[in-house]
Amino acid sequence: MTTNETPTEVTDPRSGSERVFAFFRKKLLSGELRTGDRLPAERELAVQLNVGRPLLREAMRSLAMLGLVDIRHGSGAFVGKADISVLTDFFTFSLAQEQNVSEDIMQARMAIECQAIRLACERATDGDLDRIGGCLTALIATLADPEKGGMADFRFHAAIVQASHSQALITLYKAISELLMRNHVERRRTARKAPEVIDDLVESHRRVFLSIVEGDGDAADSRLREHFAIGDELRRKSIIAAFSRSGMEE
């Protein structure tokens, strides 16, 4: 090993792989590294972080799987853009093992959407409003189909979050999107057992949409919370109705 390759003494107690991940985290958060930037050569980076090159390669492969590093053979390594689907899979696998996951996801959804709708009232463009309105139309057209209707319902709410133009909220919402989709479909399957659900469902979504068009953040927040409360009430009624019919049939 040449003199300039000799690693300096490192007192950092973390393992080599932890130092590699910490290096990228620090550089990305500080803005020193941005998407598309070329990373130092492998030899230079290994010396800088005081890690062996085999370990560095393994850590880089892990970062590449997350989309954070783009390894181009013959050209070097570049800063990539994180793959949100990896985060979605992580949340899905992690939360799916928990009890009462539907309730927890609902609480997370409410927290994200209530802030998102306030921002949407300030930031929504004409394109955003057209998108949300289109989702409402699709929602109405699929009321009789739990699968398509549930997905249309999910897209309506996702469009509201998108209209917030808050990358943090959008990213968090996408991270739990798989669980949210399942939740919407399950709720539709349950809710259709109560005849009064349909009209209330449409009117509730319409009021939420109009609140964004009006641009009143307080009113929008209030209507969205009412929408969530109505959904819970309708779900309870449909369950009661289903079990009541079951008892009568017996």
Short mmCIF file of C-alpha atoms in Angstrom, two decimals:
data_model
loop_
_atom_site.label_atom_id
_atom_site.label_comp_id
_atom_site.label_asym_id
_atom_site.label_seq_id
_atom_site.Cartn_x
_atom_site.Cartn_y
_atom_site.Cartn_z
CA MET A 1 0.00 0.00 0.00
CA THR A 2 1.40 3.39 -0.92
CA THR A 3 1.78 6.13 1.65
CA ASN A 4 -1.17 8.16 0.42
CA GLU A 5 -3.41 5.10 0.70
CA THR A 6 -2.64 4.49 4.37
CA PRO A 7 -5.80 5.20 6.33
CA THR A 8 -5.57 7.70 9.12
CA GLU A 9 -6.40 6.58 12.63
CA VAL A 10 -10.15 6.54 13.19
CA THR A 11 -11.64 6.69 16.67
CA ASP A 12 -15.23 6.34 15.42
CA PRO A 13 -16.53 3.25 17.25
CA ARG A 14 -19.07 2.44 14.55
CA SER A 15 -18.53 -0.47 12.18
CA GLY A 16 -17.18 0.12 8.71
CA SER A 17 -20.57 -0.23 7.02
CA GLU A 18 -22.12 2.18 9.52
CA ARG A 19 -19.42 4.75 8.69
CA VAL A 20 -20.18 4.39 4.98
CA PHE A 21 -23.91 4.94 5.50
CA ALA A 22 -23.25 7.83 7.90
CA PHE A 23 -20.99 9.45 5.30
CA PHE A 24 -23.73 9.44 2.68
CA ARG A 25 -26.39 10.56 5.12
CA LYS A 26 -24.29 13.52 6.26
CA LYS A 27 -23.29 14.56 2.74
CA LEU A 28 -26.84 14.33 1.43
CA LEU A 29 -28.38 16.23 4.34
CA SER A 30 -25.77 18.99 4.11
CA GLY A 31 -26.27 19.34 0.38
CA GLU A 32 -22.64 18.52 -0.38
CA LEU A 33 -23.86 15.64 -2.50
CA ARG A 34 -26.76 15.92 -4.90
CA THR A 35 -28.44 13.61 -7.37
CA GLY A 36 -26.14 13.04 -10.31
CA ASP A 37 -22.90 13.97 -8.54
CA ARG A 38 -19.99 11.65 -9.14
CA LEU A 39 -18.59 10.00 -6.02
CA PRO A 40 -14.89 9.77 -5.18
CA ALA A 41 -13.03 6.79 -6.60
CA GLU A 42 -13.34 3.57 -4.62
CA ARG A 43 -9.72 3.66 -3.41
CA GLU A 44 -10.01 7.28 -2.26
CA LEU A 45 -13.32 6.70 -0.50
CA ALA A 46 -12.06 3.58 1.26
CA VAL A 47 -9.06 5.51 2.63
CA GLN A 48 -11.23 8.46 3.65
CA LEU A 49 -13.63 6.23 5.60
CA ASN A 50 -10.94 3.82 6.81
CA VAL A 51 -12.74 0.76 5.50
CA GLY A 52 -11.61 -2.11 3.34
CA ARG A 53 -12.54 -1.98 -0.31
CA PRO A 54 -14.52 -5.28 -0.23
CA LEU A 55 -16.65 -3.91 2.63
CA LEU A 56 -17.08 -0.61 0.79
CA ARG A 57 -18.26 -2.42 -2.34
CA GLU A 58 -20.82 -4.37 -0.30
CA ALA A 59 -22.11 -1.18 1.34
CA MET A 60 -22.29 0.51 -2.06
CA ARG A 61 -24.32 -2.39 -3.44
CA SER A 62 -26.75 -2.00 -0.53
CA LEU A 63 -27.07 1.72 -1.25
CA ALA A 64 -27.58 0.94 -4.93
CA MET A 65 -30.50 -1.36 -4.03
CA LEU A 66 -32.11 1.62 -2.31
CA GLY A 67 -31.51 3.74 -5.39
CA LEU A 68 -29.16 6.05 -3.48
CA VAL A 69 -26.14 5.09 -5.57
CA ASP A 70 -25.97 4.53 -9.32
CA ILE A 71 -23.01 2.27 -10.11
CA ARG A 72 -21.97 2.54 -13.73
CA HIS A 73 -19.33 0.01 -14.66
CA GLY A 74 -16.43 1.72 -16.35
CA SER A 75 -17.62 5.20 -15.33
CA GLY A 76 -17.75 5.11 -11.54
CA ALA A 77 -20.46 5.64 -8.95
CA PHE A 78 -22.93 8.52 -8.87
CA VAL A 79 -25.49 9.79 -6.41
CA GLY A 80 -28.88 8.36 -7.35
CA LYS A 81 -32.43 9.13 -6.29
CA ALA A 82 -33.97 6.98 -3.57
CA ASP A 83 -36.50 4.42 -4.78
CA ILE A 84 -39.72 5.10 -2.86
CA SER A 85 -41.00 1.59 -3.63
CA VAL A 86 -38.29 0.21 -1.34
CA LEU A 87 -39.60 2.36 1.50
CA THR A 88 -43.16 1.27 0.68
CA ASP A 89 -42.15 -2.39 0.88
CA PHE A 90 -40.39 -1.77 4.20
CA PHE A 91 -43.45 -0.13 5.77
CA THR A 92 -45.76 -2.80 4.37
CA PHE A 93 -43.69 -5.70 5.70
CA SER A 94 -43.04 -4.00 9.03
CA LEU A 95 -46.54 -2.80 9.83
CA ALA A 96 -48.30 -5.88 8.44
CA GLN A 97 -46.89 -7.82 11.38
CA GLU A 98 -48.47 -5.50 13.95
CA GLN A 99 -51.85 -5.94 15.57
CA ASN A 100 -54.56 -3.36 14.82
CA VAL A 101 -52.54 -2.15 11.84
CA SER A 102 -55.66 -0.81 10.10
CA GLU A 103 -56.39 1.55 12.99
CA ASP A 104 -52.78 2.72 13.16
CA ILE A 105 -52.67 3.34 9.42
CA MET A 106 -55.93 5.28 9.65
CA GLN A 107 -54.47 7.56 12.32
CA ALA A 108 -51.34 8.14 10.22
CA ARG A 109 -53.49 8.83 7.18
CA MET A 110 -55.56 11.40 9.05
CA ALA A 111 -52.46 13.21 10.31
CA ILE A 112 -50.96 13.42 6.82
CA GLU A 113 -54.15 14.30 4.95
CA CYS A 114 -55.37 16.97 7.39
CA GLN A 115 -52.10 18.87 7.02
CA ALA A 116 -51.97 18.19 3.29
CA ILE A 117 -55.44 19.59 2.66
CA ARG A 118 -54.54 22.83 4.43
CA LEU A 119 -51.50 23.21 2.19
CA ALA A 120 -53.55 22.23 -0.86
CA CYS A 121 -55.90 25.14 -0.16
CA GLU A 122 -52.90 27.46 -0.52
CA ARG A 123 -50.87 25.69 -3.22
CA ALA A 124 -53.22 23.69 -5.45
CA THR A 125 -52.90 24.57 -9.13
CA ASP A 126 -55.65 24.36 -11.74
CA GLY A 127 -54.10 21.06 -12.79
CA ASP A 128 -54.34 19.76 -9.22
CA LEU A 129 -58.02 20.74 -8.99
CA ASP A 130 -58.75 19.07 -12.34
CA ARG A 131 -57.00 15.93 -11.10
CA ILE A 132 -58.95 15.81 -7.82
CA GLY A 133 -62.21 16.52 -9.66
CA GLY A 134 -61.46 13.71 -12.11
CA CYS A 135 -60.85 11.35 -9.21
CA LEU A 136 -64.21 12.35 -7.73
CA THR A 137 -65.92 11.58 -11.04
CA ALA A 138 -64.21 8.17 -11.16
CA LEU A 139 -65.23 7.54 -7.55
CA ILE A 140 -68.90 8.19 -8.38
CA ALA A 141 -68.72 5.96 -11.45
CA THR A 142 -67.40 2.99 -9.47
CA LEU A 143 -69.66 3.03 -6.43
CA ALA A 144 -70.99 -0.47 -7.11
CA ASP A 145 -67.54 -2.04 -7.45
CA PRO A 146 -65.58 -2.40 -4.18
CA GLU A 147 -62.26 -3.04 -5.96
CA LYS A 148 -62.43 -0.22 -8.51
CA GLY A 149 -64.31 2.02 -6.11
CA GLY A 150 -61.77 1.51 -3.36
CA MET A 151 -58.93 2.36 -5.72
CA ALA A 152 -60.79 5.44 -6.98
CA ASP A 153 -61.29 6.52 -3.37
CA PHE A 154 -57.58 6.05 -2.67
CA ARG A 155 -56.61 8.10 -5.74
CA PHE A 156 -58.95 10.92 -4.68
CA HIS A 157 -57.20 11.25 -1.34
CA ALA A 158 -53.74 10.73 -2.84
CA ALA A 159 -54.46 13.58 -5.27
CA ILE A 160 -55.18 15.87 -2.31
CA VAL A 161 -51.83 14.99 -0.75
CA GLN A 162 -50.15 15.57 -4.13
CA ALA A 163 -51.79 19.00 -4.31
CA SER A 164 -50.07 19.98 -1.05
CA HIS A 165 -46.77 20.12 -2.97
CA SER A 166 -45.06 19.03 0.24
CA GLN A 167 -42.47 16.46 -0.72
CA ALA A 168 -42.24 15.19 2.86
CA LEU A 169 -45.99 14.53 3.12
CA ILE A 170 -46.10 13.01 -0.36
CA THR A 171 -43.20 10.68 0.43
CA LEU A 172 -44.72 9.56 3.74
CA TYR A 173 -48.08 8.94 2.07
CA LYS A 174 -46.49 6.90 -0.71
CA ALA A 175 -44.61 4.88 1.89
CA ILE A 176 -47.89 3.58 3.35
CA SER A 177 -49.79 3.56 0.04
CA GLU A 178 -49.97 -0.23 -0.26
CA LEU A 179 -51.64 -0.51 3.14
CA LEU A 180 -53.92 2.44 2.37
CA MET A 181 -55.14 0.86 -0.87
CA ARG A 182 -56.05 -2.36 0.93
CA ASN A 183 -57.80 -0.36 3.63
CA HIS A 184 -59.92 1.56 1.09
CA VAL A 185 -61.01 -1.64 -0.68
CA GLU A 186 -61.85 -3.40 2.59
CA ARG A 187 -63.90 -0.42 3.77
CA ARG A 188 -65.81 -0.36 0.48
CA ARG A 189 -66.63 -4.05 0.77
CA THR A 190 -67.98 -3.48 4.26
CA ALA A 191 -69.75 -0.18 3.55
CA ARG A 192 -71.78 -1.40 0.57
CA LYS A 193 -73.79 -3.63 2.90
CA ALA A 194 -75.53 -0.50 4.24
CA PRO A 195 -77.93 1.06 1.64
CA GLU A 196 -77.53 4.60 3.01
CA VAL A 197 -73.78 4.55 2.44
CA ILE A 198 -73.76 5.54 -1.23
CA ASP A 199 -75.36 9.00 -1.03
CA ASP A 200 -73.42 9.94 2.09
CA LEU A 201 -70.18 8.75 0.53
CA VAL A 202 -70.59 10.91 -2.57
CA GLU A 203 -71.73 13.99 -0.67
CA SER A 204 -68.88 13.74 1.83
CA HIS A 205 -66.24 13.56 -0.90
CA ARG A 206 -67.91 16.38 -2.83
CA ARG A 207 -67.79 18.68 0.21
CA VAL A 208 -64.11 17.92 0.74
CA PHE A 209 -63.34 18.74 -2.90
CA LEU A 210 -65.30 22.00 -2.81
CA SER A 211 -63.47 23.08 0.34
CA ILE A 212 -60.18 22.92 -1.57
CA VAL A 213 -61.67 24.89 -4.47
CA GLU A 214 -62.81 27.53 -1.98
CA GLY A 215 -59.28 27.71 -0.55
CA ASP A 216 -60.38 27.86 3.09
CA GLY A 217 -57.87 25.79 5.07
CA ASP A 218 -59.87 25.74 8.31
CA ALA A 219 -63.07 24.68 6.55
CA ALA A 220 -61.19 22.07 4.51
CA ASP A 221 -59.61 20.58 7.62
CA SER A 222 -63.00 20.49 9.34
CA ARG A 223 -64.77 18.87 6.40
CA LEU A 224 -62.07 16.25 5.99
CA ARG A 225 -62.31 15.33 9.66
CA GLU A 226 -66.09 15.09 9.28
CA HIS A 227 -65.51 12.85 6.27
CA PHE A 228 -63.34 10.51 8.34
CA ALA A 229 -65.96 10.48 11.12
CA ILE A 230 -68.75 9.72 8.63
CA GLY A 231 -66.69 6.88 7.20
CA ASP A 232 -66.24 5.34 10.63
CA GLU A 233 -69.94 5.70 11.43
CA LEU A 234 -71.03 4.17 8.13
CA ARG A 235 -68.60 1.31 8.64
CA ARG A 236 -70.08 0.58 12.07
CA LYS A 237 -73.64 0.73 10.71
CA SER A 238 -72.84 -1.62 7.85
CA ILE A 239 -71.29 -4.15 10.24
CA ILE A 240 -74.35 -3.99 12.52
CA ALA A 241 -76.67 -4.36 9.52
CA ALA A 242 -74.71 -7.32 8.19
CA PHE A 243 -74.81 -9.18 11.48
CA SER A 244 -78.48 -8.32 11.99
CA ARG A 245 -79.38 -9.85 8.61
CA SER A 246 -77.25 -12.87 9.43
CA GLY A 247 -79.15 -13.36 12.68
CA MET A 248 -82.51 -13.14 10.93
CA GLU A 249 -81.48 -15.71 8.34
CA GLU A 250 -80.54 -18.15 11.08
#
